[in-house]
Coordinates of N, CA and C in Angstrom, one line a residue:
M723 N -14.6 33.7 42.7 CA -13.8 33.4 41.5 C -13.7 34.7 40.6
N724 N -12.5 35.0 40.2 CA -12.3 36.2 39.4 C -12.7 36.0 37.9
K725 N -12.8 37.1 37.2 CA -13.3 37.0 35.8 C -12.3 36.2 34.9
K726 N -11.0 36.4 35.2 CA -10.0 35.7 34.4 C -10.1 34.2 34.5
V727 N -10.2 33.7 35.8 CA -10.3 32.3 36.0 C -11.6 31.8 35.4
T728 N -12.7 32.5 35.5 CA -14.0 32.1 34.9 C -13.9 32.0 33.4
Y729 N -13.2 33.0 32.8 CA -13.0 32.9 31.4 C -12.2 31.7 30.9
I730 N -11.1 31.4 31.7 CA -10.2 30.3 31.4 C -11.0 29.0 31.5
I731 N -11.8 28.9 32.5 CA -12.7 27.7 32.7 C -13.7 27.5 31.5
L732 N -14.3 28.7 31.1 CA -15.3 28.6 30.0 C -14.6 28.3 28.7
V733 N -13.4 28.8 28.5 CA -12.6 28.5 27.3 C -12.3 27.0 27.3
Y734 N -11.8 26.5 28.4 CA -11.4 25.1 28.6 C -12.6 24.2 28.3
F735 N -13.7 24.5 28.9 CA -14.9 23.6 28.6 C -15.4 23.8 27.2
G736 N -15.3 25.0 26.7 CA -15.7 25.2 25.3 C -14.8 24.4 24.3
T737 N -13.5 24.3 24.6 CA -12.6 23.6 23.8 C -12.9 22.1 23.9
L738 N -13.2 21.6 25.2 CA -13.5 20.2 25.4 C -14.8 19.9 24.6
Q739 N -15.8 20.8 24.7 CA -17.0 20.5 24.0 C -16.8 20.4 22.5
F740 N -15.9 21.3 21.9 CA -15.6 21.3 20.5 C -14.9 20.0 20.1
I741 N -13.9 19.5 21.0 CA -13.2 18.3 20.7 C -14.2 17.1 20.7
F742 N -15.1 17.1 21.7 CA -16.0 15.9 21.8 C -17.0 16.0 20.6
S743 N -17.4 17.2 20.2 CA -18.2 17.3 19.0 C -17.6 16.8 17.8
Q744 N -16.3 17.2 17.6 CA -15.5 16.7 16.4 C -15.4 15.2 16.5
T745 N -15.0 14.6 17.6 CA -14.8 13.2 17.8 C -16.1 12.5 17.5
D746 N -17.2 13.0 18.1 CA -18.5 12.4 17.9 C -18.9 12.3 16.4
F747 N -18.6 13.4 15.6 CA -18.9 13.4 14.2 C -18.1 12.3 13.5
Y748 N -16.8 12.2 13.7 CA -16.0 11.3 13.0 C -16.4 9.8 13.4
N749 N -16.8 9.6 14.7 CA -17.3 8.3 15.1 C -18.6 8.0 14.4
Q750 N -19.4 9.0 14.2 CA -20.7 8.7 13.4 C -20.4 8.4 12.0
L751 N -19.4 9.1 11.4 CA -19.0 8.8 10.0 C -18.4 7.4 9.9
S752 N -17.6 7.0 10.9 CA -17.1 5.7 10.9 C -18.2 4.7 11.0
D753 N -19.2 4.9 11.9 CA -20.4 4.0 12.0 C -21.1 3.9 10.7
A754 N -21.3 5.1 10.0 CA -22.0 5.1 8.7 C -21.2 4.3 7.7
G755 N -19.9 4.3 7.7 CA -19.1 3.5 6.8 C -19.3 2.0 7.1
L756 N -19.3 1.7 8.3 CA -19.5 0.2 8.7 C -20.9 -0.2 8.3
E757 N -21.9 0.6 8.4 CA -23.2 0.3 8.0 C -23.3 -0.1 6.5
L758 N -22.5 0.6 5.7 CA -22.4 0.4 4.3 C -22.0 -1.0 3.9
T759 N -21.2 -1.6 4.8 CA -20.7 -3.0 4.5 C -21.8 -4.0 4.6
K760 N -22.9 -3.7 5.1 CA -24.1 -4.6 5.2 C -24.9 -4.7 3.9
Q761 N -24.6 -3.7 3.0 CA -25.3 -3.7 1.7 C -24.6 -4.5 0.7
Q762 N -25.4 -5.2 -0.2 CA -24.8 -5.9 -1.3 C -24.6 -4.9 -2.4
V763 N -23.3 -4.7 -2.8 CA -23.0 -3.7 -3.8 C -22.0 -4.4 -4.8
T764 N -22.3 -4.3 -6.1 CA -21.4 -4.8 -7.1 C -20.6 -3.6 -7.6
Y765 N -19.3 -3.8 -7.8 CA -18.4 -2.8 -8.3 C -18.8 -2.5 -9.7
D766 N -19.2 -1.2 -10.0 CA -19.6 -0.8 -11.3 C -19.2 0.6 -11.6
P767 N -18.2 0.8 -12.4 CA -17.7 2.1 -12.7 C -18.5 2.8 -13.9
S768 N -19.6 2.3 -14.3 CA -20.4 2.9 -15.4 C -20.8 4.3 -15.0
Y769 N -21.0 5.1 -16.1 CA -21.5 6.4 -16.0 C -23.0 6.4 -15.8
F770 N -23.5 7.0 -14.8 CA -25.0 7.1 -14.5 C -25.5 8.5 -14.5
S771 N -26.6 8.8 -15.1 CA -27.3 10.1 -14.9 C -28.1 10.0 -13.6
I772 N -27.8 10.9 -12.7 CA -28.4 10.8 -11.4 C -29.1 12.2 -11.1
E773 N -30.0 12.1 -10.1 CA -30.7 13.3 -9.6 C -29.7 14.3 -9.1
Y774 N -30.1 15.5 -8.9 CA -29.3 16.6 -8.3 C -30.2 17.5 -7.6
P775 N -29.9 17.9 -6.3 CA -28.9 17.3 -5.5 C -29.3 16.0 -4.9
N776 N -28.4 15.4 -4.0 CA -28.7 14.2 -3.3 C -28.9 13.0 -4.3
G777 N -28.2 13.0 -5.4 CA -28.3 11.9 -6.4 C -27.4 10.8 -6.0
D778 N -27.8 9.6 -6.4 CA -26.9 8.4 -6.1 C -27.1 7.5 -7.3
V779 N -26.1 6.7 -7.5 CA -26.2 5.6 -8.5 C -27.1 4.5 -7.8
P780 N -27.5 3.5 -8.6 CA -28.4 2.5 -8.0 C -27.7 1.9 -6.7
T781 N -28.5 1.6 -5.7 CA -28.0 1.3 -4.4 C -27.2 0.0 -4.4
N782 N -27.4 -0.9 -5.4 CA -26.6 -2.1 -5.5 C -25.4 -2.0 -6.4
K783 N -25.0 -0.8 -6.7 CA -23.8 -0.6 -7.6 C -23.0 0.5 -6.9
G784 N -21.7 0.6 -7.3 CA -20.9 1.7 -6.8 C -19.4 1.4 -7.0
V785 N -18.6 2.4 -6.7 CA -17.2 2.4 -6.8 C -16.6 2.9 -5.4
C786 N -15.3 3.1 -5.4 CA -14.7 3.5 -4.1 C -15.2 4.8 -3.6
T787 N -15.4 5.8 -4.5 CA -15.9 7.1 -4.1 C -17.3 7.1 -3.5
D788 N -18.1 6.1 -4.0 CA -19.5 6.0 -3.5 C -19.5 5.7 -2.1
V789 N -18.5 5.0 -1.6 CA -18.4 4.7 -0.1 C -18.3 6.0 0.7
I790 N -17.5 6.9 0.2 CA -17.3 8.1 0.9 C -18.6 9.0 0.8
I791 N -19.1 9.1 -0.4 CA -20.3 9.9 -0.7 C -21.5 9.4 0.2
R792 N -21.7 8.0 0.2 CA -22.8 7.5 1.0 C -22.6 7.6 2.5
A793 N -21.4 7.5 3.0 CA -21.2 7.6 4.4 C -21.5 9.1 4.8
Y794 N -21.0 10.0 4.1 CA -21.3 11.4 4.4 C -22.8 11.7 4.3
R795 N -23.4 11.2 3.3 CA -24.8 11.4 3.1 C -25.7 10.9 4.3
K796 N -25.2 9.9 4.9 CA -25.9 9.4 6.1 C -25.9 10.4 7.2
L797 N -24.9 11.3 7.2 CA -24.8 12.4 8.2 C -25.3 13.7 7.7
G798 N -26.0 13.6 6.5 CA -26.7 14.8 6.0 C -25.8 15.7 5.2
I799 N -24.7 15.2 4.7 CA -23.8 16.0 3.9 C -23.8 15.5 2.5
D800 N -24.1 16.3 1.5 CA -24.2 15.9 0.1 C -23.0 16.3 -0.6
L801 N -22.0 15.4 -0.8 CA -20.8 15.7 -1.5 C -21.0 16.0 -3.0
Q802 N -22.1 15.4 -3.5 CA -22.4 15.7 -4.9 C -22.6 17.2 -5.1
K803 N -23.4 17.8 -4.2 CA -23.7 19.2 -4.2 C -22.5 20.1 -3.9
E804 N -21.8 19.7 -2.8 CA -20.7 20.5 -2.3 C -19.6 20.5 -3.4
V805 N -19.2 19.4 -4.0 CA -18.2 19.3 -5.0 C -18.6 20.1 -6.2
H806 N -19.9 19.8 -6.7 CA -20.4 20.5 -7.9 C -20.3 22.0 -7.7
E807 N -20.8 22.5 -6.6 CA -20.8 24.0 -6.4 C -19.4 24.6 -6.4
D808 N -18.5 23.9 -5.8 CA -17.1 24.4 -5.8 C -16.4 24.3 -7.1
M809 N -16.7 23.2 -7.8 CA -16.1 23.1 -9.2 C -16.7 24.1 -10.1
K810 N -18.0 24.4 -10.0 CA -18.6 25.3 -10.9 C -18.0 26.7 -10.7
A811 N -17.7 27.1 -9.4 CA -17.1 28.4 -9.1 C -15.6 28.4 -9.3
N812 N -14.9 27.2 -9.3 CA -13.5 27.2 -9.3 C -13.0 26.1 -10.2
F813 N -13.5 26.0 -11.4 CA -13.3 24.9 -12.3 C -11.8 24.7 -12.6
N814 N -11.1 25.9 -12.7 CA -9.7 25.8 -13.0 C -8.8 25.3 -11.9
L815 N -9.3 25.1 -10.7 CA -8.5 24.6 -9.6 C -8.5 23.0 -9.6
Y816 N -9.5 22.5 -10.3 CA -9.6 21.0 -10.2 C -8.9 20.3 -11.4
P817 N -8.5 19.0 -11.2 CA -7.8 18.3 -12.2 C -8.4 18.3 -13.6
R818 N -7.6 18.4 -14.6 CA -8.1 18.4 -16.0 C -7.8 17.0 -16.6
I819 N -7.9 16.0 -15.9 CA -7.5 14.6 -16.4 C -8.4 14.1 -17.4
W820 N -9.7 14.5 -17.4 CA -10.7 13.9 -18.2 C -11.1 14.7 -19.5
G821 N -10.4 15.8 -19.7 CA -10.6 16.6 -20.9 C -11.9 17.3 -20.9
L822 N -12.5 17.6 -19.7 CA -13.8 18.3 -19.7 C -13.6 19.8 -19.7
S823 N -14.6 20.5 -20.3 CA -14.5 21.9 -20.3 C -15.5 22.5 -19.4
K824 N -16.3 21.7 -18.7 CA -17.3 22.2 -17.7 C -17.6 21.1 -16.7
T825 N -18.3 21.4 -15.7 CA -18.7 20.5 -14.7 C -19.7 19.5 -15.2
D826 N -19.8 18.3 -14.5 CA -20.8 17.3 -14.7 C -21.3 16.8 -13.4
K827 N -22.4 17.2 -13.0 CA -23.0 16.9 -11.6 C -23.2 15.4 -11.5
N828 N -23.2 14.6 -12.6 CA -23.4 13.2 -12.5 C -22.1 12.4 -12.0
I829 N -21.0 13.0 -12.3 CA -19.8 12.2 -12.2 C -18.6 12.9 -11.4
D830 N -18.6 14.2 -11.4 CA -17.4 14.9 -10.8 C -17.1 14.5 -9.4
H831 N -18.1 14.4 -8.6 CA -17.9 14.0 -7.2 C -17.5 12.5 -7.0
R832 N -17.6 11.7 -8.1 CA -17.3 10.3 -8.0 C -15.9 10.0 -8.5
R833 N -15.1 11.0 -8.7 CA -13.7 10.9 -9.1 C -12.8 11.2 -8.0
V834 N -11.9 10.3 -7.7 CA -10.9 10.4 -6.6 C -10.1 11.7 -6.6
P835 N -9.5 12.1 -7.8 CA -8.7 13.3 -7.8 C -9.6 14.6 -7.4
N836 N -10.8 14.6 -7.9 CA -11.7 15.7 -7.5 C -12.0 15.8 -6.0
L837 N -12.3 14.6 -5.4 CA -12.5 14.6 -4.0 C -11.2 15.0 -3.2
M838 N -10.1 14.6 -3.7 CA -8.8 15.0 -3.1 C -8.7 16.5 -3.1
K839 N -9.0 17.1 -4.2 CA -8.9 18.6 -4.3 C -9.9 19.2 -3.4
F840 N -11.1 18.7 -3.4 CA -12.2 19.3 -2.5 C -11.8 19.2 -1.0
F841 N -11.3 18.0 -0.6 CA -11.0 17.8 0.8 C -9.8 18.7 1.2
S842 N -8.9 18.9 0.2 CA -7.7 19.7 0.5 C -8.1 21.2 0.7
R843 N -9.2 21.6 0.0 CA -9.7 22.9 0.1 C -10.5 23.2 1.3
F844 N -11.3 22.2 1.7 CA -12.3 22.5 2.7 C -12.2 21.6 4.0
G845 N -11.3 20.6 3.9 CA -11.1 19.8 5.1 C -9.8 20.1 5.7
K846 N -9.3 19.1 6.4 CA -7.9 19.2 7.0 C -7.0 18.2 6.3
V847 N -5.9 18.7 5.7 CA -4.9 17.8 5.1 C -4.0 17.3 6.3
K848 N -4.0 16.0 6.4 CA -3.2 15.3 7.5 C -2.0 14.7 6.9
S849 N -1.0 14.4 7.7 CA 0.3 13.9 7.2 C 0.1 12.5 6.6
I850 N 1.0 12.3 5.7 CA 1.1 10.9 5.0 C 2.3 10.3 5.7
S851 N 2.1 9.1 6.3 CA 3.2 8.5 7.0 C 2.9 7.0 7.0
T852 N 3.8 6.2 7.6 CA 3.6 4.8 7.8 C 3.4 4.5 9.3
I853 N 3.0 5.5 10.0 CA 2.7 5.4 11.5 C 1.2 5.2 11.6
A854 N 0.8 4.0 11.9 CA -0.6 3.6 11.9 C -1.5 4.5 12.8
K855 N -1.0 4.9 14.0 CA -1.8 5.6 14.9 C -2.2 7.0 14.4
E856 N -1.5 7.5 13.3 CA -1.9 8.8 12.8 C -3.1 8.7 11.9
Y857 N -3.6 7.5 11.6 CA -4.8 7.3 10.8 C -6.0 6.9 11.8
Q858 N -6.9 7.8 12.0 CA -7.9 7.7 13.0 C -9.3 7.5 12.4
P859 N -10.3 6.9 13.1 CA -11.6 6.8 12.6 C -12.2 8.1 12.0
G860 N -12.8 8.0 10.9 CA -13.3 9.2 10.2 C -12.4 9.8 9.2
D861 N -11.1 9.4 9.2 CA -10.1 9.9 8.3 C -10.4 9.3 6.9
I862 N -10.1 10.1 5.9 CA -10.2 9.6 4.5 C -8.8 9.4 4.0
V863 N -8.6 8.3 3.3 CA -7.3 8.0 2.8 C -7.4 7.7 1.3
C864 N -6.4 8.3 0.5 CA -6.4 8.0 -0.9 C -5.0 7.3 -1.2
W865 N -5.1 6.5 -2.2 CA -4.0 5.7 -2.6 C -3.8 5.8 -4.2
N866 N -2.5 5.5 -4.6 CA -2.2 5.4 -6.0 C -2.0 3.9 -6.2
L867 N -2.8 3.3 -7.0 CA -2.7 1.8 -7.2 C -1.8 1.5 -8.4
G868 N -1.2 2.5 -9.0 CA -0.3 2.3 -10.2 C -1.1 2.5 -11.5
G869 N -0.4 2.8 -12.5 CA -1.0 2.9 -13.8 C -2.1 4.0 -13.9
G870 N -1.9 5.0 -13.1 CA -2.8 6.2 -13.1 C -4.1 5.9 -12.4
T871 N -4.2 4.8 -11.7 CA -5.5 4.5 -11.0 C -5.4 4.9 -9.5
T872 N -6.3 5.7 -9.1 CA -6.4 6.2 -7.7 C -7.5 5.5 -7.0
H873 N -7.5 5.5 -5.7 CA -8.4 4.8 -4.8 C -8.7 5.6 -3.6
I874 N -9.8 5.4 -2.9 CA -10.2 6.1 -1.7 C -10.9 5.2 -0.8
G875 N -10.7 5.4 0.5 CA -11.4 4.7 1.5 C -11.6 5.4 2.8
L876 N -12.3 4.9 3.7 CA -12.7 5.5 5.0 C -12.1 4.7 6.2
V877 N -11.3 5.4 7.1 CA -10.8 4.7 8.2 C -12.0 4.6 9.2
V878 N -12.2 3.4 9.8 CA -13.3 3.1 10.7 C -12.8 2.6 12.1
N879 N -13.7 2.6 13.1 CA -13.2 2.3 14.4 C -13.3 0.8 14.8
K880 N -12.8 0.0 13.9 CA -12.5 -1.4 14.1 C -11.0 -1.6 13.8
K881 N -10.4 -2.5 14.6 CA -8.9 -2.6 14.5 C -8.6 -3.9 13.8
S882 N -7.4 -4.0 13.3 CA -6.8 -5.2 12.7 C -6.7 -6.3 13.7
I883 N -6.5 -7.5 13.3 CA -6.4 -8.6 14.2 C -5.2 -8.4 15.2
D884 N -4.1 -7.8 14.8 CA -3.0 -7.6 15.7 C -3.2 -6.3 16.5
Q885 N -4.3 -5.6 16.3 CA -4.7 -4.4 17.0 C -3.7 -3.2 16.7
Q886 N -3.0 -3.3 15.6 CA -2.0 -2.2 15.3 C -2.6 -1.1 14.4
R887 N -3.7 -1.4 13.7 CA -4.2 -0.4 12.7 C -5.7 -0.4 12.8
Y888 N -6.3 0.7 12.5 CA -7.7 0.8 12.2 C -8.0 0.2 10.8
L889 N -9.1 -0.4 10.6 CA -9.5 -0.9 9.3 C -10.1 0.1 8.4
I890 N -10.3 -0.3 7.1 CA -10.7 0.6 6.1 C -12.0 0.0 5.5
V891 N -13.0 0.9 5.3 CA -14.2 0.5 4.5 C -13.9 1.1 3.1
H892 N -14.0 0.3 2.1 CA -13.7 0.7 0.7 C -14.4 -0.2 -0.3
N893 N -14.3 0.1 -1.5 CA -14.8 -0.7 -2.6 C -13.7 -0.7 -3.7
I894 N -12.9 -1.8 -3.7 CA -11.9 -1.9 -4.7 C -12.2 -2.9 -5.8
G895 N -13.4 -3.4 -5.7 CA -13.8 -4.4 -6.7 C -14.7 -5.5 -6.2
S896 N -14.8 -5.6 -4.8 CA -15.6 -6.7 -4.2 C -16.8 -6.1 -3.4
G897 N -17.2 -4.9 -3.8 CA -18.3 -4.3 -3.0 C -17.8 -3.5 -1.8
Q898 N -18.7 -2.9 -1.0 CA -18.4 -2.1 0.1 C -18.0 -3.0 1.3
V899 N -16.7 -3.1 1.5 CA -16.1 -4.1 2.4 C -15.2 -3.5 3.5
L900 N -15.1 -4.2 4.6 CA -14.1 -3.8 5.7 C -12.8 -4.6 5.4
A901 N -11.7 -3.9 5.4 CA -10.4 -4.6 5.1 C -9.3 -4.0 5.9
D902 N -8.3 -4.8 6.1 CA -7.0 -4.3 6.7 C -6.0 -4.0 5.6
C903 N -6.2 -2.8 5.0 CA -5.4 -2.5 3.8 C -4.8 -1.1 3.8
L904 N -4.7 -0.5 5.0 CA -4.2 0.8 5.1 C -2.9 1.0 4.4
F905 N -1.9 0.1 4.6 CA -0.6 0.3 4.0 C -0.3 -0.7 2.8
D906 N -1.4 -1.2 2.2 CA -1.2 -2.1 1.1 C -0.9 -1.4 -0.2
Y907 N -1.2 -0.1 -0.3 CA -0.9 0.7 -1.5 C -0.2 2.0 -1.1
K908 N 0.3 2.7 -2.1 CA 1.0 3.9 -1.8 C 0.0 5.0 -1.5
I909 N 0.1 5.6 -0.3 CA -0.9 6.6 0.2 C -0.5 7.9 -0.5
I910 N -1.4 8.6 -1.1 CA -1.2 9.9 -1.7 C -2.0 11.0 -1.1
G911 N -2.9 10.7 -0.2 CA -3.8 11.7 0.4 C -4.3 11.2 1.7
H912 N -4.5 12.1 2.7 CA -5.0 11.8 4.0 C -5.7 13.1 4.5
Y913 N -7.0 12.9 4.8 CA -7.8 14.1 5.1 C -8.8 13.8 6.2
T914 N -9.3 14.9 6.8 CA -10.6 14.8 7.5 C -11.5 15.9 6.9
Y915 N -12.8 15.7 6.9 CA -13.7 16.7 6.4 C -14.9 16.7 7.3
K916 N -15.3 17.9 7.7 CA -16.6 18.1 8.4 C -17.1 19.5 8.0
Q917 N -18.3 19.6 7.7 CA -18.9 20.9 7.3 C -18.9 21.8 8.4

C-alpha cells in the first residue's frame, strides 16, 4: 500500500472517529437532559447568590436556562464559569438588556440572551427552519415567547408520538419536563456547543 492511500485511510478513520466522538458527546448531553426530568423542580426565577465556579441554585428550583446548565454540568462543563469568563473579557459583546455595568457570576449564565451570545461565539450556529430533521439530539433551541420573554431548551433523543420530531427537555413553568414543543413558539436560536 502506498503512502498516499495509507494517508487517505488514516484521514478517513480519523474523520469517522471525530464524527463518532461528536455524536457520542451529544447523545450523552441528551441523556443528561432526560435524567433531569426525573428530578422534582419548581419553576423559580428568583435571584440566588451561588458558589463560583460550579455554583447552582437549590436543586429543587430552577428556570429554563438551568436545564441547559445542569445538563452540561453532568458532562463536566461549567457554563457558569465559561460564560462569566467570556463576559468579563468581552462585556461589550453581550446584551445590555438588564442595565448592568459589570458581570454578575450569580445570574449572567442564567439569562437566555447571554447563553445565545455565548453559544454563537463558541458553539456552532445552526439554521433556523421548520424542518424537524434539522433539529438533532444535543441541539440547543431558543424561542421568543412574546412580550420580550425568551426561552431555551435541549433537543433529546426521544421522538414525538408521530415520530416526526425529537422532543425537548425544558422548564417553562412546570419543572424540568420532556415535551413535544419544538415548533410551538418562534425559534430565534439554534446551536450546538462542545468544549
